[in-house]
mmCIF file of C-alpha atoms in Angstrom:
data_model
loop_
_atom_site.group_PDB
_atom_site.id
_atom_site.type_symbol
_atom_site.label_atom_id
_atom_site.label_comp_id
_atom_site.label_asym_id
_atom_site.label_seq_id
_atom_site.Cartn_x
_atom_site.Cartn_y
_atom_site.Cartn_z
ATOM 1 C CA MET V 871 -23.059 -0.970 12.063
ATOM 2 C CA ARG V 872 -23.112 -2.861 8.479
ATOM 3 C CA VAL V 873 -20.473 -1.737 6.174
ATOM 4 C CA ALA V 874 -19.701 -2.469 2.655
ATOM 5 C CA MET V 875 -15.921 -1.874 1.647
ATOM 6 C CA ILE V 876 -15.449 -2.237 -2.126
ATOM 7 C CA SER V 877 -12.210 -2.996 -3.225
ATOM 8 C CA LEU V 878 -12.765 -3.861 -7.083
ATOM 9 C CA HIS V 879 -9.144 -4.473 -8.347
ATOM 10 C CA THR V 880 -7.620 -6.551 -5.977
ATOM 11 C CA SER V 881 -8.859 -9.104 -2.910
ATOM 12 C CA PRO V 882 -7.342 -8.076 0.222
ATOM 13 C CA LEU V 883 -6.784 -12.038 0.626
ATOM 14 C CA HIS V 884 -4.263 -11.464 -2.616
ATOM 15 C CA GLN V 885 -0.761 -12.039 -1.212
ATOM 16 C CA PRO V 886 1.010 -8.513 -1.232
ATOM 17 C CA GLY V 887 4.188 -7.861 -3.613
ATOM 18 C CA SER V 888 3.185 -9.082 -6.703
ATOM 19 C CA GLY V 889 0.788 -7.995 -9.164
ATOM 20 C CA ASP V 890 -1.837 -5.431 -8.117
ATOM 21 C CA ALA V 891 -1.235 -6.486 -4.280
ATOM 22 C CA GLY V 892 0.056 -4.116 -2.385
ATOM 23 C CA GLY V 893 -0.121 -2.356 0.675
ATOM 24 C CA MET V 894 -3.560 -1.013 0.457
ATOM 25 C CA ASN V 895 -4.146 -4.981 0.575
ATOM 26 C CA VAL V 896 -2.924 -4.794 4.199
ATOM 27 C CA TYR V 897 -4.660 -1.891 4.842
ATOM 28 C CA VAL V 898 -7.988 -3.061 3.784
ATOM 29 C CA LEU V 899 -7.194 -6.483 5.269
ATOM 30 C CA GLN V 900 -6.251 -5.297 8.406
ATOM 31 C CA THR V 901 -8.530 -2.185 9.219
ATOM 32 C CA ALA V 902 -11.302 -4.774 8.188
ATOM 33 C CA ARG V 903 -10.492 -7.318 10.699
ATOM 34 C CA HIS V 904 -10.421 -4.715 13.514
ATOM 35 C CA LEU V 905 -13.479 -3.178 12.689
ATOM 36 C CA ALA V 906 -15.106 -6.522 13.029
ATOM 37 C CA ARG V 907 -13.551 -7.052 16.200
ATOM 38 C CA ARG V 908 -15.072 -3.863 17.428
ATOM 39 C CA GLY V 909 -18.717 -5.116 16.285
ATOM 40 C CA VAL V 910 -18.911 -3.758 13.051
ATOM 41 C CA ALA V 911 -19.825 -6.268 10.417
ATOM 42 C CA VAL V 912 -17.732 -5.833 7.628
ATOM 43 C CA ASP V 913 -18.577 -7.268 4.107
ATOM 44 C CA ILE V 914 -15.390 -6.697 1.591
ATOM 45 C CA PHE V 915 -16.482 -6.400 -2.035
ATOM 46 C CA THR V 916 -13.566 -7.471 -4.675
ATOM 47 C CA ARG V 917 -13.534 -8.972 -8.739
ATOM 48 C CA ALA V 918 -13.678 -12.828 -8.553
ATOM 49 C CA THR V 919 -10.254 -13.703 -10.450
ATOM 50 C CA ARG V 920 -10.934 -17.595 -10.514
ATOM 51 C CA MET V 921 -13.284 -20.634 -10.636
ATOM 52 C CA GLY V 922 -13.506 -22.319 -7.473
ATOM 53 C CA GLN V 923 -12.901 -19.524 -5.246
ATOM 54 C CA GLY V 924 -16.442 -19.079 -3.955
ATOM 55 C CA GLU V 925 -19.150 -16.377 -3.855
ATOM 56 C CA ILE V 926 -18.486 -16.212 -0.018
ATOM 57 C CA VAL V 927 -15.123 -15.946 2.180
ATOM 58 C CA GLU V 928 -15.634 -16.277 6.131
ATOM 59 C CA VAL V 929 -12.697 -14.673 7.050
ATOM 60 C CA GLU V 930 -13.451 -14.257 10.841
ATOM 61 C CA PRO V 931 -16.626 -13.263 12.583
ATOM 62 C CA ASN V 932 -18.442 -9.951 11.231
ATOM 63 C CA LEU V 933 -16.173 -10.171 8.470
ATOM 64 C CA ARG V 934 -16.936 -11.499 4.709
ATOM 65 C CA VAL V 935 -15.242 -10.722 1.376
ATOM 66 C CA ILE V 936 -17.775 -11.388 -1.306
ATOM 67 C CA ASN V 937 -16.483 -12.214 -4.675
ATOM 68 C CA ILE V 938 -18.362 -10.216 -7.768
ATOM 69 C CA ILE V 939 -17.932 -11.727 -11.121
ATOM 70 C CA ALA V 940 -17.287 -9.118 -13.359
ATOM 71 C CA GLY V 941 -15.794 -9.958 -16.723
ATOM 72 C CA PRO V 942 -13.242 -12.592 -17.242
ATOM 73 C CA TYR V 943 -11.690 -14.558 -14.177
ATOM 74 C CA GLU V 944 -8.233 -14.349 -15.905
ATOM 75 C CA GLY V 945 -6.270 -12.156 -18.415
ATOM 76 C CA LEU V 946 -8.159 -8.966 -18.159
ATOM 77 C CA ALA V 947 -5.575 -6.184 -17.391
ATOM 78 C CA LYS V 948 -6.012 -3.511 -14.859
ATOM 79 C CA GLU V 949 -6.024 -1.057 -17.551
ATOM 80 C CA ALA V 950 -9.271 -2.642 -18.784
ATOM 81 C CA LEU V 951 -10.931 -2.809 -15.325
ATOM 82 C CA PRO V 952 -13.116 0.570 -16.050
ATOM 83 C CA THR V 953 -15.167 -1.391 -18.668
ATOM 84 C CA GLN V 954 -16.001 -3.748 -15.463
ATOM 85 C CA LEU V 955 -17.748 -0.823 -13.692
ATOM 86 C CA ALA V 956 -21.149 -1.552 -14.628
ATOM 87 C CA ALA V 957 -20.987 -5.163 -14.523
ATOM 88 C CA PHE V 958 -19.408 -4.674 -10.882
ATOM 89 C CA ALA V 959 -21.873 -2.494 -9.689
ATOM 90 C CA GLY V 960 -24.555 -4.548 -10.923
ATOM 91 C CA GLY V 961 -23.446 -7.746 -9.137
ATOM 92 C CA MET V 962 -23.491 -5.917 -6.017
ATOM 93 C CA LEU V 963 -27.029 -4.232 -6.530
ATOM 94 C CA GLN V 964 -27.928 -8.003 -7.068
ATOM 95 C CA TRP V 965 -26.103 -9.729 -3.923
ATOM 96 C CA GLU V 966 -28.255 -7.046 -1.934
ATOM 97 C CA HIS V 967 -31.276 -8.271 -3.038
ATOM 98 C CA CYS V 968 -30.586 -12.172 -3.430
ATOM 99 C CA HIS V 969 -29.280 -12.253 0.405
ATOM 100 C CA ASP V 970 -32.216 -9.757 1.340
ATOM 101 C CA VAL V 971 -28.814 -7.200 3.129
ATOM 102 C CA SER V 972 -28.580 -3.586 3.776
ATOM 103 C CA TYR V 973 -25.693 -1.495 4.345
ATOM 104 C CA ASP V 974 -25.395 1.572 6.545
ATOM 105 C CA LEU V 975 -22.422 3.419 4.705
ATOM 106 C CA ILE V 976 -20.061 2.710 1.438
ATOM 107 C CA HIS V 977 -15.961 2.346 2.192
ATOM 108 C CA SER V 978 -14.102 2.329 -1.333
ATOM 109 C CA HIS V 979 -10.967 1.973 -1.798
ATOM 110 C CA TYR V 980 -8.717 3.157 -4.783
ATOM 111 C CA TRP V 981 -10.524 5.201 -7.534
ATOM 112 C CA LEU V 982 -12.316 2.237 -9.540
ATOM 113 C CA SER V 983 -13.972 1.151 -6.712
ATOM 114 C CA GLY V 984 -15.002 4.914 -5.858
ATOM 115 C CA GLN V 985 -16.723 4.967 -8.934
ATOM 116 C CA VAL V 986 -18.856 2.192 -8.164
ATOM 117 C CA GLY V 987 -18.830 3.405 -4.699
ATOM 118 C CA TRP V 988 -20.579 6.434 -6.285
ATOM 119 C CA LEU V 989 -22.969 5.263 -7.853
ATOM 120 C CA LEU V 990 -24.417 3.058 -4.989
ATOM 121 C CA ARG V 991 -24.082 5.694 -2.468
ATOM 122 C CA ASP V 992 -26.968 7.690 -4.391
ATOM 123 C CA VAL V 993 -29.171 4.223 -4.920
ATOM 124 C CA TRP V 994 -28.732 2.823 -1.567
ATOM 125 C CA LYS V 995 -28.899 6.083 -0.254
ATOM 126 C CA VAL V 996 -26.224 5.910 2.254
ATOM 127 C CA PRO V 997 -22.730 7.981 2.910
ATOM 128 C CA LEU V 998 -19.618 7.532 0.988
ATOM 129 C CA VAL V 999 -16.708 6.853 2.526
ATOM 130 C CA HIS V 1000 -13.480 6.901 -0.015
ATOM 131 C CA THR V 1001 -9.900 6.453 0.697
ATOM 132 C CA ALA V 1002 -7.598 7.071 -2.467
ATOM 133 C CA HIS V 1003 -4.450 5.588 -1.509
ATOM 134 C CA THR V 1004 -3.137 6.685 -4.330
ATOM 135 C CA LEU V 1005 -3.794 9.618 -6.611
ATOM 136 C CA ALA V 1006 -2.766 9.986 -10.488
ATOM 137 C CA ALA V 1007 -1.776 13.845 -10.223
ATOM 138 C CA VAL V 1008 0.833 12.869 -7.322
ATOM 139 C CA LYS V 1009 2.035 9.674 -9.246
ATOM 140 C CA ASN V 1010 2.416 11.618 -12.193
ATOM 141 C CA ALA V 1011 4.142 14.963 -10.404
ATOM 142 C CA HIS V 1012 6.786 12.185 -8.912
ATOM 143 C CA ARG V 1013 7.510 9.384 -11.780
ATOM 144 C CA SER V 1014 10.518 8.858 -12.725
ATOM 145 C CA ALA V 1015 11.603 9.551 -16.441
ATOM 146 C CA GLU V 1016 11.292 6.253 -17.663
ATOM 147 C CA ASP V 1017 7.875 5.418 -15.480
ATOM 148 C CA THR V 1018 4.383 5.151 -17.515
ATOM 149 C CA PRO V 1019 1.992 8.351 -17.091
ATOM 150 C CA GLU V 1020 -1.411 7.870 -15.522
ATOM 151 C CA SER V 1021 -4.074 8.669 -17.816
ATOM 152 C CA GLU V 1022 -6.150 11.794 -17.780
ATOM 153 C CA ALA V 1023 -9.435 9.534 -17.487
ATOM 154 C CA ARG V 1024 -8.510 8.065 -14.068
ATOM 155 C CA ARG V 1025 -7.748 11.840 -13.199
ATOM 156 C CA ILE V 1026 -10.807 13.293 -14.130
ATOM 157 C CA CYS V 1027 -12.664 9.824 -11.978
ATOM 158 C CA GLU V 1028 -10.377 10.690 -8.927
ATOM 159 C CA GLN V 1029 -11.512 14.521 -9.497
ATOM 160 C CA GLN V 1030 -15.332 13.348 -9.550
ATOM 161 C CA LEU V 1031 -14.783 11.280 -6.178
ATOM 162 C CA VAL V 1032 -12.873 14.091 -4.788
ATOM 163 C CA ASP V 1033 -16.108 15.997 -5.438
ATOM 164 C CA ASN V 1034 -19.012 13.610 -4.525
ATOM 165 C CA ALA V 1035 -17.451 11.573 -1.999
ATOM 166 C CA ASP V 1036 -19.130 12.479 1.870
ATOM 167 C CA VAL V 1037 -15.960 11.595 3.436
ATOM 168 C CA LEU V 1038 -12.239 11.267 2.040
ATOM 169 C CA VAL V 1039 -10.104 9.754 4.623
ATOM 170 C CA VAL V 1040 -6.225 9.788 3.824
ATOM 171 C CA ASN V 1041 -2.906 8.639 5.450
ATOM 172 C CA THR V 1042 -1.142 11.747 6.492
ATOM 173 C CA ASP V 1043 -1.414 15.625 6.462
ATOM 174 C CA GLN V 1044 1.055 15.200 3.119
ATOM 175 C CA GLU V 1045 -1.821 13.429 1.565
ATOM 176 C CA ARG V 1046 -4.553 16.213 2.888
ATOM 177 C CA ALA V 1047 -2.280 19.243 0.833
ATOM 178 C CA ASP V 1048 -2.175 16.729 -2.254
ATOM 179 C CA LEU V 1049 -5.884 16.818 -2.199
ATOM 180 C CA VAL V 1050 -6.242 20.340 -1.644
ATOM 181 C CA GLU V 1051 -3.414 21.443 -4.007
ATOM 182 C CA HIS V 1052 -4.333 19.006 -7.428
ATOM 183 C CA TYR V 1053 -7.800 18.568 -6.552
ATOM 184 C CA ASP V 1054 -8.972 21.251 -4.921
ATOM 185 C CA ALA V 1055 -10.288 19.321 -2.135
ATOM 186 C CA ASP V 1056 -12.920 20.775 0.827
ATOM 187 C CA GLU V 1057 -10.507 20.513 3.620
ATOM 188 C CA SER V 1058 -13.842 20.255 5.861
ATOM 189 C CA ILE V 1059 -14.572 16.711 4.263
ATOM 190 C CA ILE V 1060 -11.096 15.127 4.545
ATOM 191 C CA ARG V 1061 -9.894 12.849 7.765
ATOM 192 C CA VAL V 1062 -6.375 12.039 8.497
ATOM 193 C CA ILE V 1063 -6.179 8.400 9.900
ATOM 194 C CA PRO V 1064 -2.553 6.685 9.928
ATOM 195 C CA PRO V 1065 -2.868 3.456 8.963
ATOM 196 C CA GLY V 1066 -0.785 0.436 11.199
ATOM 197 C CA ALA V 1067 1.259 -2.311 11.578
ATOM 198 C CA ASP V 1068 0.338 -5.881 13.097
ATOM 199 C CA THR V 1069 3.225 -5.052 15.941
ATOM 200 C CA GLU V 1070 2.621 -8.947 17.359
ATOM 201 C CA LEU V 1071 4.031 -10.592 14.474
ATOM 202 C CA PHE V 1072 6.480 -7.728 13.250
ATOM 203 C CA THR V 1073 8.718 -7.959 16.286
ATOM 204 C CA PRO V 1074 12.748 -8.148 16.659
ATOM 205 C CA GLY V 1075 14.041 -11.538 15.890
ATOM 206 C CA SER V 1076 17.070 -13.468 17.824
ATOM 207 C CA ASP V 1077 20.539 -13.653 16.799
ATOM 208 C CA ARG V 1078 20.005 -17.243 16.231
ATOM 209 C CA ALA V 1079 16.834 -16.592 14.155
ATOM 210 C CA THR V 1080 18.700 -14.608 12.015
ATOM 211 C CA GLU V 1081 21.697 -16.556 11.628
ATOM 212 C CA ARG V 1082 19.119 -19.816 10.952
ATOM 213 C CA THR V 1083 17.425 -17.158 8.227
ATOM 214 C CA ARG V 1084 20.308 -16.062 6.180
ATOM 215 C CA ARG V 1085 21.504 -19.596 6.283
ATOM 216 C CA GLU V 1086 18.567 -20.859 4.320
ATOM 217 C CA LEU V 1087 18.575 -17.822 2.175
ATOM 218 C CA GLY V 1088 22.470 -18.491 1.026
ATOM 219 C CA ILE V 1089 23.719 -15.126 2.855
ATOM 220 C CA PRO V 1090 27.116 -15.322 4.245
ATOM 221 C CA LEU V 1091 27.089 -14.834 8.044
ATOM 222 C CA HIS V 1092 29.583 -12.107 7.615
ATOM 223 C CA ALA V 1093 27.650 -9.741 5.032
ATOM 224 C CA LYS V 1094 25.852 -6.829 5.732
ATOM 225 C CA VAL V 1095 22.328 -7.224 4.185
ATOM 226 C CA ILE V 1096 20.409 -4.452 2.599
ATOM 227 C CA ALA V 1097 16.192 -5.282 1.943
ATOM 228 C CA PHE V 1098 13.654 -4.305 -0.374
ATOM 229 C CA VAL V 1099 10.186 -5.584 -0.320
ATOM 230 C CA GLY V 1100 7.325 -4.736 -2.659
ATOM 231 C CA ARG V 1101 6.254 -4.713 -6.201
ATOM 232 C CA LEU V 1102 8.962 -4.653 -8.667
ATOM 233 C CA GLN V 1103 7.897 -1.595 -10.721
ATOM 234 C CA THR V 1104 9.657 1.479 -11.487
ATOM 235 C CA PHE V 1105 7.617 3.757 -8.879
ATOM 236 C CA LYS V 1106 8.456 1.869 -5.933
ATOM 237 C CA GLY V 1107 12.186 2.040 -6.941
ATOM 238 C CA PRO V 1108 14.219 -0.879 -7.248
ATOM 239 C CA GLN V 1109 16.326 0.095 -10.268
ATOM 240 C CA VAL V 1110 17.116 2.720 -7.690
ATOM 241 C CA LEU V 1111 18.946 0.439 -4.964
ATOM 242 C CA ILE V 1112 20.575 -1.564 -7.443
ATOM 243 C CA ARG V 1113 22.324 1.356 -8.942
ATOM 244 C CA ALA V 1114 23.391 2.345 -5.183
ATOM 245 C CA THR V 1115 24.551 -1.072 -5.135
ATOM 246 C CA ALA V 1116 26.963 -0.579 -8.104
ATOM 247 C CA GLU V 1117 28.008 2.354 -6.814
ATOM 248 C CA LEU V 1118 28.869 1.299 -2.947
ATOM 249 C CA MET V 1119 30.755 -2.070 -4.781
ATOM 250 C CA ARG V 1120 32.448 0.923 -7.115
ATOM 251 C CA ARG V 1121 34.170 2.461 -3.747
ATOM 252 C CA ASP V 1122 34.412 -0.169 -2.069
ATOM 253 C CA PRO V 1123 34.998 -3.659 -4.447
ATOM 254 C CA GLY V 1124 36.021 -5.477 -1.555
ATOM 255 C CA ARG V 1125 32.881 -4.327 0.317
ATOM 256 C CA ALA V 1126 30.724 -7.867 1.995
ATOM 257 C CA LEU V 1127 27.277 -6.577 1.120
ATOM 258 C CA CYS V 1128 24.219 -8.845 -0.164
ATOM 259 C CA VAL V 1129 20.759 -7.287 -1.429
ATOM 260 C CA VAL V 1130 17.742 -8.942 -1.273
ATOM 261 C CA ILE V 1131 14.869 -7.454 -3.429
ATOM 262 C CA CYS V 1132 11.689 -9.594 -2.604
ATOM 263 C CA GLY V 1133 8.772 -8.768 -4.579
ATOM 264 C CA GLY V 1134 6.960 -9.499 -7.905
ATOM 265 C CA PRO V 1135 6.075 -7.850 -11.109
ATOM 266 C CA SER V 1136 3.196 -5.326 -11.296
ATOM 267 C CA GLY V 1137 2.085 -4.165 -14.825
ATOM 268 C CA GLN V 1138 1.323 -4.986 -17.816
ATOM 269 C CA HIS V 1139 4.806 -5.543 -19.538
ATOM 270 C CA ALA V 1140 6.654 -5.869 -16.194
ATOM 271 C CA THR V 1141 9.219 -9.253 -15.344
ATOM 272 C CA PRO V 1142 11.789 -9.551 -12.660
ATOM 273 C CA GLU V 1143 13.761 -10.216 -15.599
ATOM 274 C CA GLU V 1144 14.606 -6.486 -16.712
ATOM 275 C CA TYR V 1145 15.710 -6.007 -12.665
ATOM 276 C CA ALA V 1146 18.403 -8.828 -12.963
ATOM 277 C CA GLN V 1147 19.232 -7.821 -16.421
ATOM 278 C CA LEU V 1148 20.111 -4.545 -14.980
ATOM 279 C CA ALA V 1149 22.196 -5.655 -12.210
ATOM 280 C CA ARG V 1150 23.931 -7.806 -14.800
ATOM 281 C CA GLU V 1151 24.696 -4.749 -17.009
ATOM 282 C CA LEU V 1152 26.177 -2.835 -14.083
ATOM 283 C CA GLY V 1153 27.924 -6.269 -12.790
ATOM 284 C CA VAL V 1154 26.415 -6.863 -9.394
ATOM 285 C CA GLU V 1155 24.363 -9.977 -10.312
ATOM 286 C CA ARG V 1156 26.160 -11.973 -7.374
ATOM 287 C CA ARG V 1157 25.330 -9.040 -5.124
ATOM 288 C CA ILE V 1158 21.614 -9.118 -5.244
ATOM 289 C CA ARG V 1159 18.904 -11.730 -4.515
ATOM 290 C CA PHE V 1160 15.666 -12.105 -6.103
ATOM 291 C CA LEU V 1161 12.958 -13.504 -4.119
ATOM 292 C CA ASN V 1162 9.618 -13.922 -4.545
ATOM 293 C CA PRO V 1163 6.844 -12.507 -2.695
ATOM 294 C CA ARG V 1164 6.370 -13.958 0.980
ATOM 295 C CA PRO V 1165 3.581 -13.951 3.329
ATOM 296 C CA PRO V 1166 3.940 -11.644 6.475
ATOM 297 C CA GLN V 1167 4.355 -14.722 8.518
ATOM 298 C CA GLU V 1168 7.724 -15.221 6.376
ATOM 299 C CA LEU V 1169 7.979 -11.661 5.630
ATOM 300 C CA VAL V 1170 9.136 -11.077 9.300
ATOM 301 C CA ALA V 1171 12.406 -13.079 9.120
ATOM 302 C CA LEU V 1172 13.629 -11.245 6.294
ATOM 303 C CA TYR V 1173 12.756 -7.887 7.888
ATOM 304 C CA GLN V 1174 14.766 -9.193 10.636
ATOM 305 C CA ALA V 1175 17.927 -10.524 8.731
ATOM 306 C CA ALA V 1176 18.431 -7.781 7.152
ATOM 307 C CA ASP V 1177 20.760 -4.921 8.739
ATOM 308 C CA ILE V 1178 18.818 -2.178 6.524
ATOM 309 C CA VAL V 1179 15.178 -1.754 4.847
ATOM 310 C CA ALA V 1180 15.903 0.115 1.822
ATOM 311 C CA VAL V 1181 12.302 2.438 0.517
ATOM 312 C CA PRO V 1182 13.402 4.153 -3.023
ATOM 313 C CA SER V 1183 9.878 4.537 -3.995
ATOM 314 C CA TYR V 1184 9.005 7.825 -6.131
ATOM 315 C CA ASN V 1185 5.822 8.285 -3.978
ATOM 316 C CA GLU V 1186 4.255 6.751 -0.781
ATOM 317 C CA SER V 1187 0.836 7.531 0.474
ATOM 318 C CA PHE V 1188 2.424 6.308 4.059
ATOM 319 C CA GLY V 1189 5.024 3.399 3.472
ATOM 320 C CA LEU V 1190 3.684 0.091 5.502
ATOM 321 C CA VAL V 1191 6.694 -1.534 4.706
ATOM 322 C CA ALA V 1192 8.759 1.102 6.257
ATOM 323 C CA ILE V 1193 6.577 0.799 9.599
ATOM 324 C CA GLU V 1194 6.895 -3.596 9.881
ATOM 325 C CA ALA V 1195 10.841 -3.165 9.137
ATOM 326 C CA GLN V 1196 10.886 -0.927 12.134
ATOM 327 C CA ALA V 1197 8.598 -2.666 14.102
ATOM 328 C CA SER V 1198 11.524 -6.076 13.078
ATOM 329 C CA GLY V 1199 14.146 -3.899 15.001
ATOM 330 C CA THR V 1200 15.464 -2.816 11.448
ATOM 331 C CA PRO V 1201 16.316 0.617 10.511
ATOM 332 C CA VAL V 1202 15.284 2.180 7.326
ATOM 333 C CA VAL V 1203 16.853 4.444 4.735
ATOM 334 C CA ALA V 1204 13.536 5.550 2.308
ATOM 335 C CA ALA V 1205 13.222 8.309 0.045
ATOM 336 C CA ARG V 1206 11.919 11.552 1.216
ATOM 337 C CA VAL V 1207 8.698 11.914 -0.485
ATOM 338 C CA GLY V 1208 4.880 11.063 0.729
ATOM 339 C CA GLY V 1209 3.989 10.013 3.907
ATOM 340 C CA LEU V 1210 7.455 8.253 4.440
ATOM 341 C CA PRO V 1211 8.928 11.569 6.454
ATOM 342 C CA LEU V 1212 5.735 10.591 9.187
ATOM 343 C CA ALA V 1213 6.830 6.697 9.107
ATOM 344 C CA VAL V 1214 10.642 7.266 9.506
ATOM 345 C CA ALA V 1215 12.387 9.546 12.286
ATOM 346 C CA GLU V 1216 15.429 10.773 10.496
ATOM 347 C CA GLY V 1217 18.450 10.336 12.389
ATOM 348 C CA GLU V 1218 16.190 8.088 14.877
ATOM 349 C CA THR V 1219 14.812 5.249 13.201
ATOM 350 C CA GLY V 1220 16.720 6.158 9.557
ATOM 351 C CA ILE V 1221 17.871 8.134 7.379
ATOM 352 C CA LEU V 1222 15.379 10.179 4.608
ATOM 353 C CA VAL V 1223 16.864 10.755 1.139
ATOM 354 C CA ASP V 1224 16.551 13.370 -1.500
ATOM 355 C CA GLY V 1225 15.952 12.508 -4.677
ATOM 356 C CA HIS V 1226 16.930 9.239 -6.262
ATOM 357 C CA GLU V 1227 20.349 9.605 -7.988
ATOM 358 C CA PRO V 1228 22.898 6.883 -6.865
ATOM 359 C CA GLU V 1229 25.525 8.548 -5.281
ATOM 360 C CA ALA V 1230 22.774 10.442 -2.899
ATOM 361 C CA TRP V 1231 21.379 6.705 -1.890
ATOM 362 C CA ALA V 1232 25.071 4.991 -1.988
ATOM 363 C CA ASP V 1233 26.307 7.655 0.617
ATOM 364 C CA ALA V 1234 23.280 6.966 2.805
ATOM 365 C CA LEU V 1235 22.901 3.320 2.493
ATOM 366 C CA GLY V 1236 26.993 3.177 3.091
ATOM 367 C CA THR V 1237 26.991 5.756 6.487
ATOM 368 C CA LEU V 1238 24.604 3.270 7.841
ATOM 369 C CA LEU V 1239 25.884 0.192 6.923
ATOM 370 C CA ASP V 1240 29.556 1.379 7.870
ATOM 371 C CA ASP V 1241 27.935 2.367 11.520
ATOM 372 C CA ASP V 1242 26.852 -0.253 13.448
ATOM 373 C CA GLU V 1243 26.776 1.652 16.592
ATOM 374 C CA THR V 1244 24.403 4.057 15.072
ATOM 375 C CA ARG V 1245 22.689 1.294 13.076
ATOM 376 C CA ILE V 1246 22.018 -0.939 16.103
ATOM 377 C CA ALA V 1247 20.602 1.915 18.178
ATOM 378 C CA MET V 1248 18.304 2.960 15.311
ATOM 379 C CA GLY V 1249 16.819 -0.344 14.780
ATOM 380 C CA GLU V 1250 16.368 -0.046 18.910
ATOM 381 C CA ALA V 1251 14.419 3.250 18.447
ATOM 382 C CA ALA V 1252 12.974 2.112 15.505
ATOM 383 C CA VAL V 1253 10.556 -0.780 17.537
ATOM 384 C CA ARG V 1254 9.390 2.026 20.141
ATOM 385 C CA ARG V 1255 8.395 4.421 16.903
ATOM 386 C CA ALA V 1256 6.527 1.148 14.930
ATOM 387 C CA ALA V 1257 4.574 0.969 18.362
ATOM 388 C CA SER V 1258 2.810 4.362 18.008
ATOM 389 C CA PHE V 1259 1.212 2.793 14.772
ATOM 390 C CA SER V 1260 -1.398 0.152 15.173
ATOM 391 C CA TRP V 1261 -4.471 -1.104 13.476
ATOM 392 C CA CYS V 1262 -6.636 -1.142 16.476
ATOM 393 C CA ALA V 1263 -6.666 2.692 16.696
ATOM 394 C CA ALA V 1264 -6.653 2.880 13.008
ATOM 395 C CA ALA V 1265 -9.925 1.400 13.352
ATOM 396 C CA GLU V 1266 -10.827 3.039 16.490
ATOM 397 C CA ARG V 1267 -11.157 6.331 14.598
ATOM 398 C CA LEU V 1268 -12.466 4.935 11.352
ATOM 399 C CA GLU V 1269 -15.875 3.531 13.439
ATOM 400 C CA GLU V 1270 -15.968 7.085 15.055
ATOM 401 C CA LEU V 1271 -15.412 8.470 11.293
ATOM 402 C CA TYR V 1272 -18.391 5.863 10.184
ATOM 403 C CA GLU V 1273 -20.538 7.387 13.190
ATOM 404 C CA ASP V 1274 -20.214 11.010 12.512
ATOM 405 C CA ALA V 1275 -20.860 10.300 8.888
ATOM 406 C CA LEU V 1276 -24.125 8.460 10.050
ATOM 407 C CA SER V 1277 -25.039 10.930 11.949
ATOM 408 C CA VAL V 1278 -24.975 13.513 9.512
ATOM 409 C CA GLY V 1279 -26.236 11.614 6.787
ATOM 410 C CA VAL V 1280 -26.069 11.548 2.649
ATOM 411 C CA ALA V 1281 -25.445 14.638 1.030
ATOM 412 C CA ASP V 1282 -27.912 16.586 -0.848
ATOM 413 C CA CYS V 1283 -26.887 15.965 -4.323
ATOM 414 C CA PRO V 1284 -29.393 18.547 -5.898
ATOM 415 C CA GLN V 1285 -27.682 21.099 -4.026
ATOM 416 C CA ARG V 1286 -24.268 19.932 -5.030
ATOM 417 C CA PHE V 1287 -25.053 20.494 -8.642
ATOM 418 C CA ALA V 1288 -26.382 23.836 -7.429
ATOM 419 C CA SER V 1289 -23.605 24.879 -6.063
ATOM 420 C CA GLY V 1290 -21.207 23.747 -9.038
ATOM 421 C CA LYS V 1291 -19.310 21.281 -7.233
ATOM 422 C CA GLU V 1292 -20.131 18.673 -9.826
ATOM 423 C CA ARG V 1293 -17.165 18.369 -12.493
#
């Protein structure tokens, strides 16, 4: 089986935590790796963003990343990428022709990739599997007051994909419900496949390793540490954690607390400075450390060094950070949104918080920081929880889904028009 994966707007080889790179990058790369190890040949098509990176990157046997030239290498904002969909689709068609390769199935990730996949599905006459990862209607329903709403154009494009894809893959039952509620999706074509975590890399650390990491980061050994890992954007909620930190310190000015925020800015006008400025305005700048994004091999040490990992997002399709943190033996305090209630076992491996008010977050964080016995027990249970999610299992289920899609074949497009499904 040969699969064309499409990740147009961000390469799976980019560093998660900055720009447009995040959990989706991890998902695409890890599922592709494990599919390749099962004998499925996977080519991931992404947009070339710098000269000299090469057209083909051989990641491992059966897995390649193909860099397609579509627009300028640099300086093209994510908001402008829809102007390059035709160029990207043309680049993929040229690649197929020049390299004399054919694909059995297309798996697109995110709506921009889905639009390209929809076109190529009908050209190549192969099934289209689509994973949205995030949805405009859901983001708009859960966004904070200061966050920029997603465009109606994006929502319309997503609706077209829901109506025309052969299979829709989601991470959780909540995502399936969201597709039905907001996009009137046909439940019969939706498949729920939970993501995983690299539980061989993300493991609990020793006390000595934790002390070494804290010394390297300049964190007092006696301080309690809360970590945030992710892109610095309003939707991910770093401002929620900063305000909760200020509330914790207002309640107990002598508290030995250090908050580590690891990530880079995401969005056209985003900068790390706005979050540093918020910390200064609230008087907690000495309590908060900002770190640049780190590769997984270094990120595990941060998870291990933290007493708690906070995930204050306004919505998460699943929450890979929550799983990685738990695999590393660290309990999680997360917002009760999206797939996070599945990732975090409330009361066992962490705490779920309703809403994003600083007082509620300070309550949850303070309770766990002050209860060493419960926090340590949660960390031990968290490792067991994370072990139930694996990339191997996700890839196995994806391969089965691909085989089912191939056995059914491509949907009859004229019938779709006749039935009124096209919008």
